[in-house]
Amino acid sequence: MPVFYGTEVVSPLMLGTAQYPSPAIMAEAFRASRAGIATVSLRREGGSGQDFHRLIKDLGIPVLPNTAGCHSVREAVTTAQMARELFETPWIKLEVIRDDDTLCPDVIALVEAARVLSEDGFQVFPYCTEDLSVCGRLLDAGCEVLMPWGAPIGSGRGLNNPYGLRSLRAHFPDVPLVVDAGIGLPSHAAQAMELGYDAVLLNTAVAKAGDPVAMASAMALAIEAGKLAHGANPIEARDMAAPSTPLFGMAVLG
Amino acid sequence: MKITLNGEARDLTGPTVQDVLAEIGLGAAKVATALNGAFLPAAARTETTLKDGDALEVVAPMQGG
């Protein structure tokens, strides 16, 4: 199972807590998913935060707070500091966004925020692109895990750049890698695991499905299948057919 | 004391951050605070005095992806 900053989690599925039809369905979806980590956020206290905090504690799995919505290093750092105190964890899913249409990470600000936070003792999970240079800079900044997007958050498009994700895997064989965002279907999650990724982080695909609990189960099965397949060393794709039934011994009939 | 609390103009007594939290019913709540854009640790709330024009953010755990 994946190990992040020395902590082994019970499953390669990391599941978000937003957008479920109800708290009860969220809790049931988490049970069905057997997720190893729950992602959460911080927002202005409007009366519901205390109940939500209890609900999250009851899930009984490690919490990964995010800096969703932050557009600057300062915002992200302050949010991370508040999250560390509130959730009592050095883990932070670092998001610094520039473009609101794609929610594409601002990788320049991301690297800077990752450096500031790492120096302050945080264990940073950066939401990044699959760019090899950016990922290298994030590791230089102190990150020990990388979380490239599959596709824009909430788009459900799957892995937009399997080639890039495969290159990243090959380039950093020893770094825990997580596909974060863009997953729509269990087959997308399976594909990420087949590429050798250590984990998959998703939210919308489960929470906004017609039956979130069933989709949570489907994601868990797909991730398990993809992980098994990667370990089984899949065959290479080829252009021409290669008969699987032996030709030797075939009766001459024509 | 006129401050901006979570983006809204408020007239509160204070004078400390902890006093303000108690005043708005969050004295014992699980919240984190930022004063004028910088993190304010919980331990510093009782000794941090607010003044006119300060911006206080009070956040709590919320759903996230």
PDB file of N, CA, C and O in Angstrom, chain A residues 34-90:
ATOM      1  N   ARG A  34     -13.610   1.987   0.875  1.00  0.00           N
ATOM      2  CA  ARG A  34     -12.463   1.573   1.697  1.00  0.00           C
ATOM      3  C   ARG A  34     -11.283   2.524   1.483  1.00  0.00           C
ATOM      4  O   ARG A  34     -10.121   2.120   1.474  1.00  0.00           O
ATOM      5  N   ALA A  35     -11.583   3.812   1.300  1.00  0.00           N
ATOM      6  CA  ALA A  35     -10.550   4.808   1.022  1.00  0.00           C
ATOM      7  C   ALA A  35      -9.541   4.885   2.166  1.00  0.00           C
ATOM      8  O   ALA A  35      -9.885   4.674   3.330  1.00  0.00           O
ATOM      9  N   GLY A  36      -8.300   5.212   1.811  1.00  0.00           N
ATOM     10  CA  GLY A  36      -7.233   5.289   2.795  1.00  0.00           C
ATOM     11  C   GLY A  36      -7.029   6.678   3.366  1.00  0.00           C
ATOM     12  O   GLY A  36      -6.409   6.837   4.420  1.00  0.00           O
ATOM     13  N   ILE A  37      -7.526   7.686   2.646  1.00  0.00           N
ATOM     14  CA  ILE A  37      -7.349   9.087   3.052  1.00  0.00           C
ATOM     15  C   ILE A  37      -8.616   9.852   2.662  1.00  0.00           C
ATOM     16  O   ILE A  37      -9.196   9.606   1.595  1.00  0.00           O
ATOM     17  N   ALA A  38      -9.014  10.787   3.511  1.00  0.00           N
ATOM     18  CA  ALA A  38     -10.143  11.675   3.198  1.00  0.00           C
ATOM     19  C   ALA A  38      -9.613  13.102   3.022  1.00  0.00           C
ATOM     20  O   ALA A  38      -8.903  13.603   3.899  1.00  0.00           O
ATOM     21  N   THR A  39      -9.949  13.744   1.907  1.00  0.00           N
ATOM     22  CA  THR A  39      -9.533  15.134   1.726  1.00  0.00           C
ATOM     23  C   THR A  39     -10.632  16.070   2.239  1.00  0.00           C
ATOM     24  O   THR A  39     -11.828  15.781   2.118  1.00  0.00           O
ATOM     25  N   VAL A  40     -10.183  17.170   2.826  1.00  0.00           N
ATOM     26  CA  VAL A  40     -11.098  18.143   3.435  1.00  0.00           C
ATOM     27  C   VAL A  40     -10.583  19.549   3.139  1.00  0.00           C
ATOM     28  O   VAL A  40      -9.494  19.708   2.582  1.00  0.00           O
ATOM     29  N   SER A  41     -11.366  20.547   3.523  1.00  0.00           N
ATOM     30  CA  SER A  41     -10.931  21.925   3.298  1.00  0.00           C
ATOM     31  C   SER A  41     -11.251  22.773   4.517  1.00  0.00           C
ATOM     32  O   SER A  41     -11.749  22.278   5.538  1.00  0.00           O
ATOM     33  N   LEU A  42     -10.976  24.054   4.380  1.00  0.00           N
ATOM     34  CA  LEU A  42     -11.307  25.045   5.415  1.00  0.00           C
ATOM     35  C   LEU A  42     -12.140  26.126   4.758  1.00  0.00           C
ATOM     36  O   LEU A  42     -11.800  26.606   3.681  1.00  0.00           O
ATOM     37  N   ARG A  43     -13.216  26.493   5.419  1.00  0.00           N
ATOM     38  CA  ARG A  43     -14.011  27.612   4.923  1.00  0.00           C
ATOM     39  C   ARG A  43     -14.509  28.411   6.112  1.00  0.00           C
ATOM     40  O   ARG A  43     -14.486  27.932   7.246  1.00  0.00           O
ATOM     41  N   ARG A  44     -14.966  29.637   5.840  1.00  0.00           N
ATOM     42  CA  ARG A  44     -15.488  30.470   6.911  1.00  0.00           C
ATOM     43  C   ARG A  44     -16.562  29.716   7.690  1.00  0.00           C
ATOM     44  O   ARG A  44     -17.443  29.108   7.084  1.00  0.00           O
ATOM     45  N   GLU A  45     -16.471  29.789   9.011  1.00  0.00           N
ATOM     46  CA  GLU A  45     -17.426  29.057   9.840  1.00  0.00           C
ATOM     47  C   GLU A  45     -18.805  29.696   9.713  1.00  0.00           C
ATOM     48  O   GLU A  45     -19.014  30.847  10.093  1.00  0.00           O
ATOM     49  N   GLY A  46     -19.723  28.925   9.136  1.00  0.00           N
ATOM     50  CA  GLY A  46     -21.079  29.437   8.978  1.00  0.00           C
ATOM     51  C   GLY A  46     -22.077  28.612   9.762  1.00  0.00           C
ATOM     52  O   GLY A  46     -23.282  28.694   9.523  1.00  0.00           O
ATOM     53  N   GLY A  47     -21.572  27.764  10.658  1.00  0.00           N
ATOM     54  CA  GLY A  47     -22.480  27.005  11.505  1.00  0.00           C
ATOM     55  C   GLY A  47     -22.413  25.509  11.311  1.00  0.00           C
ATOM     56  O   GLY A  47     -22.870  24.750  12.159  1.00  0.00           O
ATOM     57  N   SER A  48     -21.821  25.057  10.198  1.00  0.00           N
ATOM     58  CA  SER A  48     -21.836  23.617   9.928  1.00  0.00           C
ATOM     59  C   SER A  48     -20.495  22.940  10.161  1.00  0.00           C
ATOM     60  O   SER A  48     -20.393  21.716  10.107  1.00  0.00           O
ATOM     61  N   GLY A  49     -19.482  23.738  10.418  1.00  0.00           N
ATOM     62  CA  GLY A  49     -18.135  23.189  10.510  1.00  0.00           C
ATOM     63  C   GLY A  49     -17.933  22.206  11.653  1.00  0.00           C
ATOM     64  O   GLY A  49     -17.198  21.229  11.521  1.00  0.00           O
ATOM     65  N   GLN A  50     -18.601  22.462  12.779  1.00  0.00           N
ATOM     66  CA  GLN A  50     -18.359  21.611  13.947  1.00  0.00           C
ATOM     67  C   GLN A  50     -18.931  20.202  13.732  1.00  0.00           C
ATOM     68  O   GLN A  50     -18.304  19.207  14.061  1.00  0.00           O
ATOM     69  N   ASP A  51     -20.135  20.137  13.152  1.00  0.00           N
ATOM     70  CA  ASP A  51     -20.732  18.828  12.854  1.00  0.00           C
ATOM     71  C   ASP A  51     -19.879  18.075  11.836  1.00  0.00           C
ATOM     72  O   ASP A  51     -19.681  16.859  11.943  1.00  0.00           O
ATOM     73  N   PHE A  52     -19.413  18.815  10.831  1.00  0.00           N
ATOM     74  CA  PHE A  52     -18.613  18.167   9.787  1.00  0.00           C
ATOM     75  C   PHE A  52     -17.325  17.591  10.373  1.00  0.00           C
ATOM     76  O   PHE A  52     -16.893  16.502  10.005  1.00  0.00           O
ATOM     77  N   HIS A  53     -16.731  18.316  11.304  1.00  0.00           N
ATOM     78  CA  HIS A  53     -15.493  17.848  11.915  1.00  0.00           C
ATOM     79  C   HIS A  53     -15.712  16.513  12.629  1.00  0.00           C
ATOM     80  O   HIS A  53     -14.888  15.599  12.515  1.00  0.00           O
ATOM     81  N   ARG A  54     -16.841  16.379  13.324  1.00  0.00           N
ATOM     82  CA  ARG A  54     -17.156  15.108  13.991  1.00  0.00           C
ATOM     83  C   ARG A  54     -17.355  13.990  12.972  1.00  0.00           C
ATOM     84  O   ARG A  54     -16.879  12.867  13.148  1.00  0.00           O
ATOM     85  N   LEU A  55     -18.055  14.318  11.892  1.00  0.00           N
ATOM     86  CA  LEU A  55     -18.319  13.333  10.839  1.00  0.00           C
ATOM     87  C   LEU A  55     -17.003  12.798  10.265  1.00  0.00           C
ATOM     88  O   LEU A  55     -16.841  11.585  10.048  1.00  0.00           O
ATOM     89  N   ILE A  56     -16.063  13.704  10.049  1.00  0.00           N
ATOM     90  CA  ILE A  56     -14.769  13.321   9.481  1.00  0.00           C
ATOM     91  C   ILE A  56     -13.981  12.453  10.461  1.00  0.00           C
ATOM     92  O   ILE A  56     -13.372  11.456  10.075  1.00  0.00           O
ATOM     93  N   LYS A  57     -14.027  12.828  11.719  1.00  0.00           N
ATOM     94  CA  LYS A  57     -13.305  12.033  12.721  1.00  0.00           C
ATOM     95  C   LYS A  57     -13.846  10.616  12.777  1.00  0.00           C
ATOM     96  O   LYS A  57     -13.112   9.653  12.955  1.00  0.00           O
ATOM     97  N   ASP A  58     -15.171  10.504  12.602  1.00  0.00           N
ATOM     98  CA  ASP A  58     -15.807   9.188  12.669  1.00  0.00           C
ATOM     99  C   ASP A  58     -15.405   8.280  11.505  1.00  0.00           C
ATOM    100  O   ASP A  58     -15.601   7.062  11.580  1.00  0.00           O
ATOM    101  N   LEU A  59     -14.891   8.848  10.421  1.00  0.00           N
ATOM    102  CA  LEU A  59     -14.470   8.009   9.295  1.00  0.00           C
ATOM    103  C   LEU A  59     -13.287   7.132   9.698  1.00  0.00           C
ATOM    104  O   LEU A  59     -13.071   6.069   9.118  1.00  0.00           O
ATOM    105  N   GLY A  60     -12.502   7.604  10.639  1.00  0.00           N
ATOM    106  CA  GLY A  60     -11.410   6.796  11.175  1.00  0.00           C
ATOM    107  C   GLY A  60     -10.222   6.635  10.244  1.00  0.00           C
ATOM    108  O   GLY A  60      -9.464   5.667  10.374  1.00  0.00           O
ATOM    109  N   ILE A  61     -10.051   7.524   9.285  1.00  0.00           N
ATOM    110  CA  ILE A  61      -8.901   7.443   8.377  1.00  0.00           C
ATOM    111  C   ILE A  61      -8.167   8.786   8.380  1.00  0.00           C
ATOM    112  O   ILE A  61      -8.746   9.807   8.757  1.00  0.00           O
ATOM    113  N   PRO A  62      -6.893   8.798   7.952  1.00  0.00           N
ATOM    114  CA  PRO A  62      -6.146  10.053   7.957  1.00  0.00           C
ATOM    115  C   PRO A  62      -6.812  11.104   7.057  1.00  0.00           C
ATOM    116  O   PRO A  62      -7.408  10.781   6.037  1.00  0.00           O
ATOM    117  N   VAL A  63      -6.677  12.350   7.497  1.00  0.00           N
ATOM    118  CA  VAL A  63      -7.285  13.472   6.788  1.00  0.00           C
ATOM    119  C   VAL A  63      -6.195  14.262   6.074  1.00  0.00           C
ATOM    120  O   VAL A  63      -5.123  14.489   6.627  1.00  0.00           O
ATOM    121  N   LEU A  64      -6.485  14.628   4.836  1.00  0.00           N
ATOM    122  CA  LEU A  64      -5.564  15.464   4.053  1.00  0.00           C
ATOM    123  C   LEU A  64      -6.270  16.778   3.726  1.00  0.00           C
ATOM    124  O   LEU A  64      -7.100  16.829   2.820  1.00  0.00           O
ATOM    125  N   PRO A  65      -5.972  17.846   4.483  1.00  0.00           N
ATOM    126  CA  PRO A  65      -6.611  19.135   4.181  1.00  0.00           C
ATOM    127  C   PRO A  65      -6.016  19.765   2.924  1.00  0.00           C
ATOM    128  O   PRO A  65      -4.837  19.561   2.625  1.00  0.00           O
ATOM    129  N   ASN A  66      -6.832  20.525   2.219  1.00  0.00           N
ATOM    130  CA  ASN A  66      -6.345  21.153   0.986  1.00  0.00           C
ATOM    131  C   ASN A  66      -6.324  22.679   1.101  1.00  0.00           C
ATOM    132  O   ASN A  66      -6.838  23.255   2.060  1.00  0.00           O
ATOM    133  N   THR A  67      -5.711  23.284   0.099  1.00  0.00           N
ATOM    134  CA  THR A  67      -5.720  24.749   0.003  1.00  0.00           C
ATOM    135  C   THR A  67      -6.541  25.166  -1.216  1.00  0.00           C
ATOM    136  O   THR A  67      -6.193  26.123  -1.909  1.00  0.00           O
ATOM    137  N   ALA A  68      -7.602  24.428  -1.492  1.00  0.00           N
ATOM    138  CA  ALA A  68      -8.422  24.689  -2.681  1.00  0.00           C
ATOM    139  C   ALA A  68      -8.891  26.142  -2.714  1.00  0.00           C
ATOM    140  O   ALA A  68      -9.275  26.700  -1.689  1.00  0.00           O
ATOM    141  N   GLY A  69      -8.828  26.712  -3.905  1.00  0.00           N
ATOM    142  CA  GLY A  69      -9.302  28.080  -4.092  1.00  0.00           C
ATOM    143  C   GLY A  69      -8.231  29.127  -3.916  1.00  0.00           C
ATOM    144  O   GLY A  69      -8.460  30.302  -4.228  1.00  0.00           O
ATOM    145  N   CYS A  70      -7.054  28.730  -3.421  1.00  0.00           N
ATOM    146  CA  CYS A  70      -5.988  29.720  -3.210  1.00  0.00           C
ATOM    147  C   CYS A  70      -5.326  30.081  -4.539  1.00  0.00           C
ATOM    148  O   CYS A  70      -5.080  29.222  -5.382  1.00  0.00           O
ATOM    149  N   HIS A  71      -5.055  31.381  -4.692  1.00  0.00           N
ATOM    150  CA  HIS A  71      -4.464  31.874  -5.938  1.00  0.00           C
ATOM    151  C   HIS A  71      -3.083  32.497  -5.731  1.00  0.00           C
ATOM    152  O   HIS A  71      -2.492  32.996  -6.666  1.00  0.00           O
ATOM    153  N   SER A  72      -2.603  32.515  -4.497  1.00  0.00           N
ATOM    154  CA  SER A  72      -1.286  33.114  -4.254  1.00  0.00           C
ATOM    155  C   SER A  72      -0.541  32.288  -3.215  1.00  0.00           C
ATOM    156  O   SER A  72      -1.138  31.509  -2.465  1.00  0.00           O
ATOM    157  N   VAL A  73       0.776  32.505  -3.183  1.00  0.00           N
ATOM    158  CA  VAL A  73       1.610  31.810  -2.206  1.00  0.00           C
ATOM    159  C   VAL A  73       1.147  32.177  -0.797  1.00  0.00           C
ATOM    160  O   VAL A  73       0.992  31.309   0.069  1.00  0.00           O
ATOM    161  N   ARG A  74       0.897  33.455  -0.577  1.00  0.00           N
ATOM    162  CA  ARG A  74       0.521  33.920   0.766  1.00  0.00           C
ATOM    163  C   ARG A  74      -0.785  33.262   1.240  1.00  0.00           C
ATOM    164  O   ARG A  74      -0.884  32.781   2.368  1.00  0.00           O
ATOM    165  N   GLU A  75      -1.785  33.267   0.350  1.00  0.00           N
ATOM    166  CA  GLU A  75      -3.069  32.637   0.700  1.00  0.00           C
ATOM    167  C   GLU A  75      -2.883  31.154   1.038  1.00  0.00           C
ATOM    168  O   GLU A  75      -3.443  30.640   2.008  1.00  0.00           O
ATOM    169  N   ALA A  76      -2.107  30.480   0.182  1.00  0.00           N
ATOM    170  CA  ALA A  76      -1.936  29.036   0.360  1.00  0.00           C
ATOM    171  C   ALA A  76      -1.184  28.733   1.656  1.00  0.00           C
ATOM    172  O   ALA A  76      -1.535  27.799   2.386  1.00  0.00           O
ATOM    173  N   VAL A  77      -0.164  29.531   1.951  1.00  0.00           N
ATOM    174  CA  VAL A  77       0.629  29.295   3.161  1.00  0.00           C
ATOM    175  C   VAL A  77      -0.214  29.546   4.414  1.00  0.00           C
ATOM    176  O   VAL A  77      -0.216  28.752   5.358  1.00  0.00           O
ATOM    177  N   THR A  78      -0.966  30.647   4.412  1.00  0.00           N
ATOM    178  CA  THR A  78      -1.818  30.941   5.570  1.00  0.00           C
ATOM    179  C   THR A  78      -2.879  29.858   5.752  1.00  0.00           C
ATOM    180  O   THR A  78      -3.139  29.402   6.875  1.00  0.00           O
ATOM    181  N   THR A  79      -3.473  29.420   4.646  1.00  0.00           N
ATOM    182  CA  THR A  79      -4.484  28.360   4.718  1.00  0.00           C
ATOM    183  C   THR A  79      -3.875  27.068   5.268  1.00  0.00           C
ATOM    184  O   THR A  79      -4.475  26.387   6.114  1.00  0.00           O
ATOM    185  N   ALA A  80      -2.668  26.756   4.804  1.00  0.00           N
ATOM    186  CA  ALA A  80      -1.999  25.537   5.282  1.00  0.00           C
ATOM    187  C   ALA A  80      -1.725  25.627   6.780  1.00  0.00           C
ATOM    188  O   ALA A  80      -1.895  24.646   7.519  1.00  0.00           O
ATOM    189  N   GLN A  81      -1.311  26.802   7.232  1.00  0.00           N
ATOM    190  CA  GLN A  81      -1.028  26.960   8.666  1.00  0.00           C
ATOM    191  C   GLN A  81      -2.290  26.783   9.501  1.00  0.00           C
ATOM    192  O   GLN A  81      -2.270  26.153  10.570  1.00  0.00           O
ATOM    193  N   MET A  82      -3.397  27.323   9.005  1.00  0.00           N
ATOM    194  CA  MET A  82      -4.668  27.155   9.725  1.00  0.00           C
ATOM    195  C   MET A  82      -5.088  25.693   9.719  1.00  0.00           C
ATOM    196  O   MET A  82      -5.593  25.155  10.718  1.00  0.00           O
ATOM    197  N   ALA A  83      -4.888  25.023   8.575  1.00  0.00           N
ATOM    198  CA  ALA A  83      -5.284  23.615   8.451  1.00  0.00           C
ATOM    199  C   ALA A  83      -4.478  22.732   9.394  1.00  0.00           C
ATOM    200  O   ALA A  83      -5.010  21.802  10.006  1.00  0.00           O
ATOM    201  N   ARG A  84      -3.184  23.043   9.514  1.00  0.00           N
ATOM    202  CA  ARG A  84      -2.314  22.228  10.386  1.00  0.00           C
ATOM    203  C   ARG A  84      -2.810  22.281  11.831  1.00  0.00           C
ATOM    204  O   ARG A  84      -2.840  21.273  12.529  1.00  0.00           O
ATOM    205  N   GLU A  85      -3.195  23.485  12.252  1.00  0.00           N
ATOM    206  CA  GLU A  85      -3.676  23.629  13.634  1.00  0.00           C
ATOM    207  C   GLU A  85      -5.031  22.938  13.825  1.00  0.00           C
ATOM    208  O   GLU A  85      -5.253  22.234  14.813  1.00  0.00           O
ATOM    209  N   LEU A  86      -5.906  23.132  12.851  1.00  0.00           N
ATOM    210  CA  LEU A  86      -7.278  22.635  12.990  1.00  0.00           C
ATOM    211  C   LEU A  86      -7.351  21.113  12.892  1.00  0.00           C
ATOM    212  O   LEU A  86      -8.075  20.466  13.644  1.00  0.00           O
ATOM    213  N   PHE A  87      -6.615  20.540  11.953  1.00  0.00           N
ATOM    214  CA  PHE A  87      -6.703  19.091  11.733  1.00  0.00           C
ATOM    215  C   PHE A  87      -5.561  18.330  12.407  1.00  0.00           C
ATOM    216  O   PHE A  87      -5.497  17.097  12.317  1.00  0.00           O
ATOM    217  N   GLU A  88      -4.657  19.063  13.023  1.00  0.00           N
ATOM    218  CA  GLU A  88      -3.542  18.458  13.767  1.00  0.00           C
ATOM    219  C   GLU A  88      -2.760  17.478  12.908  1.00  0.00           C
ATOM    220  O   GLU A  88      -2.514  16.328  13.292  1.00  0.00           O
ATOM    221  N   THR A  89      -2.387  17.937  11.694  1.00  0.00           N
ATOM    222  CA  THR A  89      -1.588  17.121  10.789  1.00  0.00           C
ATOM    223  C   THR A  89      -0.619  18.014  10.013  1.00  0.00           C
ATOM    224  O   THR A  89      -0.982  19.146   9.650  1.00  0.00           O
ATOM    225  N   PRO A  90       0.590  17.500   9.759  1.00  0.00           N
ATOM    226  CA  PRO A  90       1.521  18.263   8.917  1.00  0.00           C
ATOM    227  C   PRO A  90       1.224  18.095   7.419  1.00  0.00           C
ATOM    228  O   PRO A  90       1.844  18.749   6.590  1.00  0.00           O
TER     229      PRO A  90
END
